[in-house]
CSV table of C-alpha atoms and ligand atoms in Angstrom, one decimal:
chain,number,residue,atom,x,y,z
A,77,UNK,CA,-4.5,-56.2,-25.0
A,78,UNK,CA,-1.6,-54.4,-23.4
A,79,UNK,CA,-1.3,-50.7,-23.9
A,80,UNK,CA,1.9,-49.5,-25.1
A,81,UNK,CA,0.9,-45.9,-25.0
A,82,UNK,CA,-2.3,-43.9,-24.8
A,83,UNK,CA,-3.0,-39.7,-25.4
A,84,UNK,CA,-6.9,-38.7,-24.5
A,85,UNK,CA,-8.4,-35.0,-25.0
A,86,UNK,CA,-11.3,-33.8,-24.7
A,87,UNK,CA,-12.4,-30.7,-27.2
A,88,UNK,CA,-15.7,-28.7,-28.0
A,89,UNK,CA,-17.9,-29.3,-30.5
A,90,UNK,CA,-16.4,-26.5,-32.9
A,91,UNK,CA,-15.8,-27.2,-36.4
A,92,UNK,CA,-12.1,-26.1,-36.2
A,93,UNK,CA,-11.6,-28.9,-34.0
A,94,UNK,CA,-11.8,-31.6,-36.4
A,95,UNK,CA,-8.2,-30.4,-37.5
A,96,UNK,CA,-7.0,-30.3,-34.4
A,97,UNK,CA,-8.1,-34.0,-33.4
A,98,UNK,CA,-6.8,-35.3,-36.6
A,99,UNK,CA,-3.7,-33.5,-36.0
A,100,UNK,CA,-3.2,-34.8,-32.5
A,101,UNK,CA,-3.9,-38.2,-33.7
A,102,UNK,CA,-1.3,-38.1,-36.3
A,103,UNK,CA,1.4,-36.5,-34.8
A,104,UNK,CA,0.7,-39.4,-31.2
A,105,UNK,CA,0.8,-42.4,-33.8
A,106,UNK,CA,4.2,-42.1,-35.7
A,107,UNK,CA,5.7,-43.2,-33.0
A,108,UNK,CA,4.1,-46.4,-34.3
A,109,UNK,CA,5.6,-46.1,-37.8
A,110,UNK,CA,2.1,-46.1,-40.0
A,111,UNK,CA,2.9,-45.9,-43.5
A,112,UNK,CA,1.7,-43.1,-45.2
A,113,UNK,CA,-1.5,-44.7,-46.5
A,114,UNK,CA,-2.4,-46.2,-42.8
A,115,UNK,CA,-1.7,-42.6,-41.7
A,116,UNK,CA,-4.0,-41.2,-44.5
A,117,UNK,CA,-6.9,-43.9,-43.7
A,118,UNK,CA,-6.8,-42.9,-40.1
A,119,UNK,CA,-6.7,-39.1,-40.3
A,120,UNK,CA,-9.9,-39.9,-42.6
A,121,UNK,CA,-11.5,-42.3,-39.7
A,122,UNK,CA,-10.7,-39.5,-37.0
A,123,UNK,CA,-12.0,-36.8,-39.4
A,124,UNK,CA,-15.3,-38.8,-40.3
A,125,UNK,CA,-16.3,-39.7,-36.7
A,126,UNK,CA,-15.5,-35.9,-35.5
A,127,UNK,CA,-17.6,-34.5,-37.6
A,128,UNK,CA,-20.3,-36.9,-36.9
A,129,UNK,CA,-20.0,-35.7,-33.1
A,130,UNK,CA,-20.1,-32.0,-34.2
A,131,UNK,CA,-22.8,-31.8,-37.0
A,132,UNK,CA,-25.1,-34.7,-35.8
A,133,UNK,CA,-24.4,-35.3,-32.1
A,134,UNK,CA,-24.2,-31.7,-31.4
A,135,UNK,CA,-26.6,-30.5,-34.0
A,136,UNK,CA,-28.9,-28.6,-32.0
A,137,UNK,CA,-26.2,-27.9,-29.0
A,138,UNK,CA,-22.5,-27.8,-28.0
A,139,UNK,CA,-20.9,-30.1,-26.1
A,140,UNK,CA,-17.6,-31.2,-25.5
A,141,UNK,CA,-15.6,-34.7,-27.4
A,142,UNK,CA,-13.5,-36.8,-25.8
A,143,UNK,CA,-10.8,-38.6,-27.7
A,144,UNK,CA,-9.2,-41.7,-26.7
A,145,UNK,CA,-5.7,-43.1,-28.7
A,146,UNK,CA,-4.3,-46.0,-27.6
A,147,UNK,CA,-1.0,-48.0,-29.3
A,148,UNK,CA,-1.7,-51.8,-28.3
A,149,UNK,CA,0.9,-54.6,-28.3
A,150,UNK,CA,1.0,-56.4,-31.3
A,151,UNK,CA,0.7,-52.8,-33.5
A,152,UNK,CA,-2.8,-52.4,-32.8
A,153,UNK,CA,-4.1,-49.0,-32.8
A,154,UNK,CA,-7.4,-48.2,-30.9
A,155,UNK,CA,-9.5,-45.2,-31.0
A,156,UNK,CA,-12.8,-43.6,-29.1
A,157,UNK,CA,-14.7,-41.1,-29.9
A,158,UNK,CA,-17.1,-39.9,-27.5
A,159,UNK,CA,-19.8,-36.9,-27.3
A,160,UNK,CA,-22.9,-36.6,-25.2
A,161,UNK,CA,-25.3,-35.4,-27.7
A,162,UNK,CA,-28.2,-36.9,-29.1
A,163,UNK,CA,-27.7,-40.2,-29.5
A,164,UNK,CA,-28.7,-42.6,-32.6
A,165,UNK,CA,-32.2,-44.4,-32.3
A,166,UNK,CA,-31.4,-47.4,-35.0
A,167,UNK,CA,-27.6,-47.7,-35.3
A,168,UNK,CA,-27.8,-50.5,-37.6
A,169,UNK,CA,-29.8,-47.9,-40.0
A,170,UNK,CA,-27.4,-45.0,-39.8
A,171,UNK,CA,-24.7,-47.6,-40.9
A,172,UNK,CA,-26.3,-48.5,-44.0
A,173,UNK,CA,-24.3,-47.0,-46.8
A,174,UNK,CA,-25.7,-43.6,-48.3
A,175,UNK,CA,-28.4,-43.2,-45.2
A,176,UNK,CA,-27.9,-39.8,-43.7
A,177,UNK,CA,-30.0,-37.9,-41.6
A,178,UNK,CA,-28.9,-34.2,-43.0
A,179,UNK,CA,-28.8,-34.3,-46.7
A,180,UNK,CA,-29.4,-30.8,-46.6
A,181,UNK,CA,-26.1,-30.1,-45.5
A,182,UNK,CA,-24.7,-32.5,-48.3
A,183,UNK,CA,-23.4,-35.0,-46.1
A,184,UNK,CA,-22.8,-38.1,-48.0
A,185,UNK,CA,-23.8,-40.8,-45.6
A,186,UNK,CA,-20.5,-42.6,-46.2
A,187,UNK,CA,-18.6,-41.9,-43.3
A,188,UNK,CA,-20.0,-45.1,-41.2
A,189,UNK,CA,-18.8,-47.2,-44.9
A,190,UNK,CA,-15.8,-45.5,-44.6
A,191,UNK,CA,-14.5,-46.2,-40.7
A,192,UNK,CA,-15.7,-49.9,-41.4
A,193,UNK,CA,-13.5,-49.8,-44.4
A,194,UNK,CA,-10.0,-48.1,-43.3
A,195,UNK,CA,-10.4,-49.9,-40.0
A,196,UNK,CA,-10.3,-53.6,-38.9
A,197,UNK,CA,-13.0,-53.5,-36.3
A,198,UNK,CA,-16.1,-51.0,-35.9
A,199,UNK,CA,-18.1,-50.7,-33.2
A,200,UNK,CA,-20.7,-47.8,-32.2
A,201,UNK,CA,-22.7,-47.4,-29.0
A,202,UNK,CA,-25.3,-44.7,-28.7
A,203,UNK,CA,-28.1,-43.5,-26.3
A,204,UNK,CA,-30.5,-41.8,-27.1
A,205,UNK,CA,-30.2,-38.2,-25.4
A,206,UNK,CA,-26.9,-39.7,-23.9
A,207,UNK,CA,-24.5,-39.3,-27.1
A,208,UNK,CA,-22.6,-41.4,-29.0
A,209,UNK,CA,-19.5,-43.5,-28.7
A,210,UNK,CA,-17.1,-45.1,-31.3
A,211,UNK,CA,-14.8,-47.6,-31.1
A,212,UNK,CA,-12.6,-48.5,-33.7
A,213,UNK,CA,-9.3,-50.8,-33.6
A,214,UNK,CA,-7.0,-51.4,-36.6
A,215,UNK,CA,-3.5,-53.3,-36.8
A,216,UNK,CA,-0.6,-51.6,-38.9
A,217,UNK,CA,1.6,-53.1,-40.9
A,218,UNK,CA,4.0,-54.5,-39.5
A,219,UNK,CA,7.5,-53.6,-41.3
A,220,UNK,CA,10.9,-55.0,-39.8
B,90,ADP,N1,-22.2,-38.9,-33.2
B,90,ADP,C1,-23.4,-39.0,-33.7
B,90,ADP,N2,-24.5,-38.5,-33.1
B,90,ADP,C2,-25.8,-38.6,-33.6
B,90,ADP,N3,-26.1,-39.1,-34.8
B,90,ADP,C3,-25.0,-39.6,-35.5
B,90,ADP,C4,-23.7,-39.6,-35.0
B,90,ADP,N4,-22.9,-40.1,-36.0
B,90,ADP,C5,-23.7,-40.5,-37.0
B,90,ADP,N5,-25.0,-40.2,-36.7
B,90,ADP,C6,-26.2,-40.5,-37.6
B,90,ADP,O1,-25.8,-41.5,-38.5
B,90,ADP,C7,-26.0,-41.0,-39.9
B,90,ADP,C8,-25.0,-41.6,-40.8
B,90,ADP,O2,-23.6,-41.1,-40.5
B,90,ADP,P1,-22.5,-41.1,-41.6
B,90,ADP,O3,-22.4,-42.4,-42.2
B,90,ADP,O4,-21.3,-40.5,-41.1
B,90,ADP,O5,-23.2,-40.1,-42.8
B,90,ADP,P2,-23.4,-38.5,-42.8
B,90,ADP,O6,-22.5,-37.9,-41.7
B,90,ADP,O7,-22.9,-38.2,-44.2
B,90,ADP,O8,-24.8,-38.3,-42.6
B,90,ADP,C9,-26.0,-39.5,-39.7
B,90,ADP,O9,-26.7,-38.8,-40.8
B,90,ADP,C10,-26.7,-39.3,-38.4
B,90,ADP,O10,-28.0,-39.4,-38.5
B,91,MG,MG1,-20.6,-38.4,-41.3
């Protein structure tokens, strides 16, 4: 699909900088005209996958997270989240609702459930000891 218009930016693995990314997201995508609830599910998805990067990718390290936004034709909006931390061994496990691998640090294990949710199309690649990368695509309203 065509792109319209892209931002990408790359951040460390600092918890402040889940803010930021959300913030950068945001402000890039009005240009598409999200309604406020599209907005709201997105700023979730960016949050959710962030976080993952920092607190699980990252857990033992710092790295840095690149972020890809992209507005497609047909009002599709495309998004990558990258790190290069430690990778998921059974991807299809860590997406099973309520499966997390740090329950000491009350994570709910929802936030795979939740970008498959608020998104049309979910897709995550890891290596292990390579990092992490997901990819998820969603198409707004459209409201002419
Ligand atoms: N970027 C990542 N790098 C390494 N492991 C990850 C990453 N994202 C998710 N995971 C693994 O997948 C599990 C499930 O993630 P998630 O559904 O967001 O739940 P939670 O973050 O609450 O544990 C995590 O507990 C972790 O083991
Ligand atoms: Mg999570």
């Amino acid at each position: 699909m065509k792109i319209i218009n892209e931002v990408k930016f790359s951040i460390p693995s600092l918890s402040v900088n889940e803010s930021v990314a959300r913030a950068v997201v945001s402000s890039f995508l009005i240009q598409a005209d999200p309604t406020v609830e599209e907005l709201a599910d997105i700023r979730t998805v960016v949050s959710e996958a962030v976080t993952n990067a920092i607190v699980h990718g990252y857990r033992n390290s710092y790295g840095n997270i690149e972020v890809v936004v992209r507005i497609l034709e047909n009002n599709t909006i495309y998004i990558k989240i990258r790190d290069k931390g430690c990778g998921i061994a059974d991807i299809e496990k860590a997406m099973e609702p309520l499966f997390t691998t740090a329950p000491e640090e009350e994570r709910s294990g929802l936030g795979f459930s939740v970008m498959q949710s608020f998104t049309d199309k979910l897709s995550v690649k890891s290596i292990v000891g390579k990092g992490t990368t997901v990819i998820m695509r969603t198409k707004l309203k459209c409201h002419e």
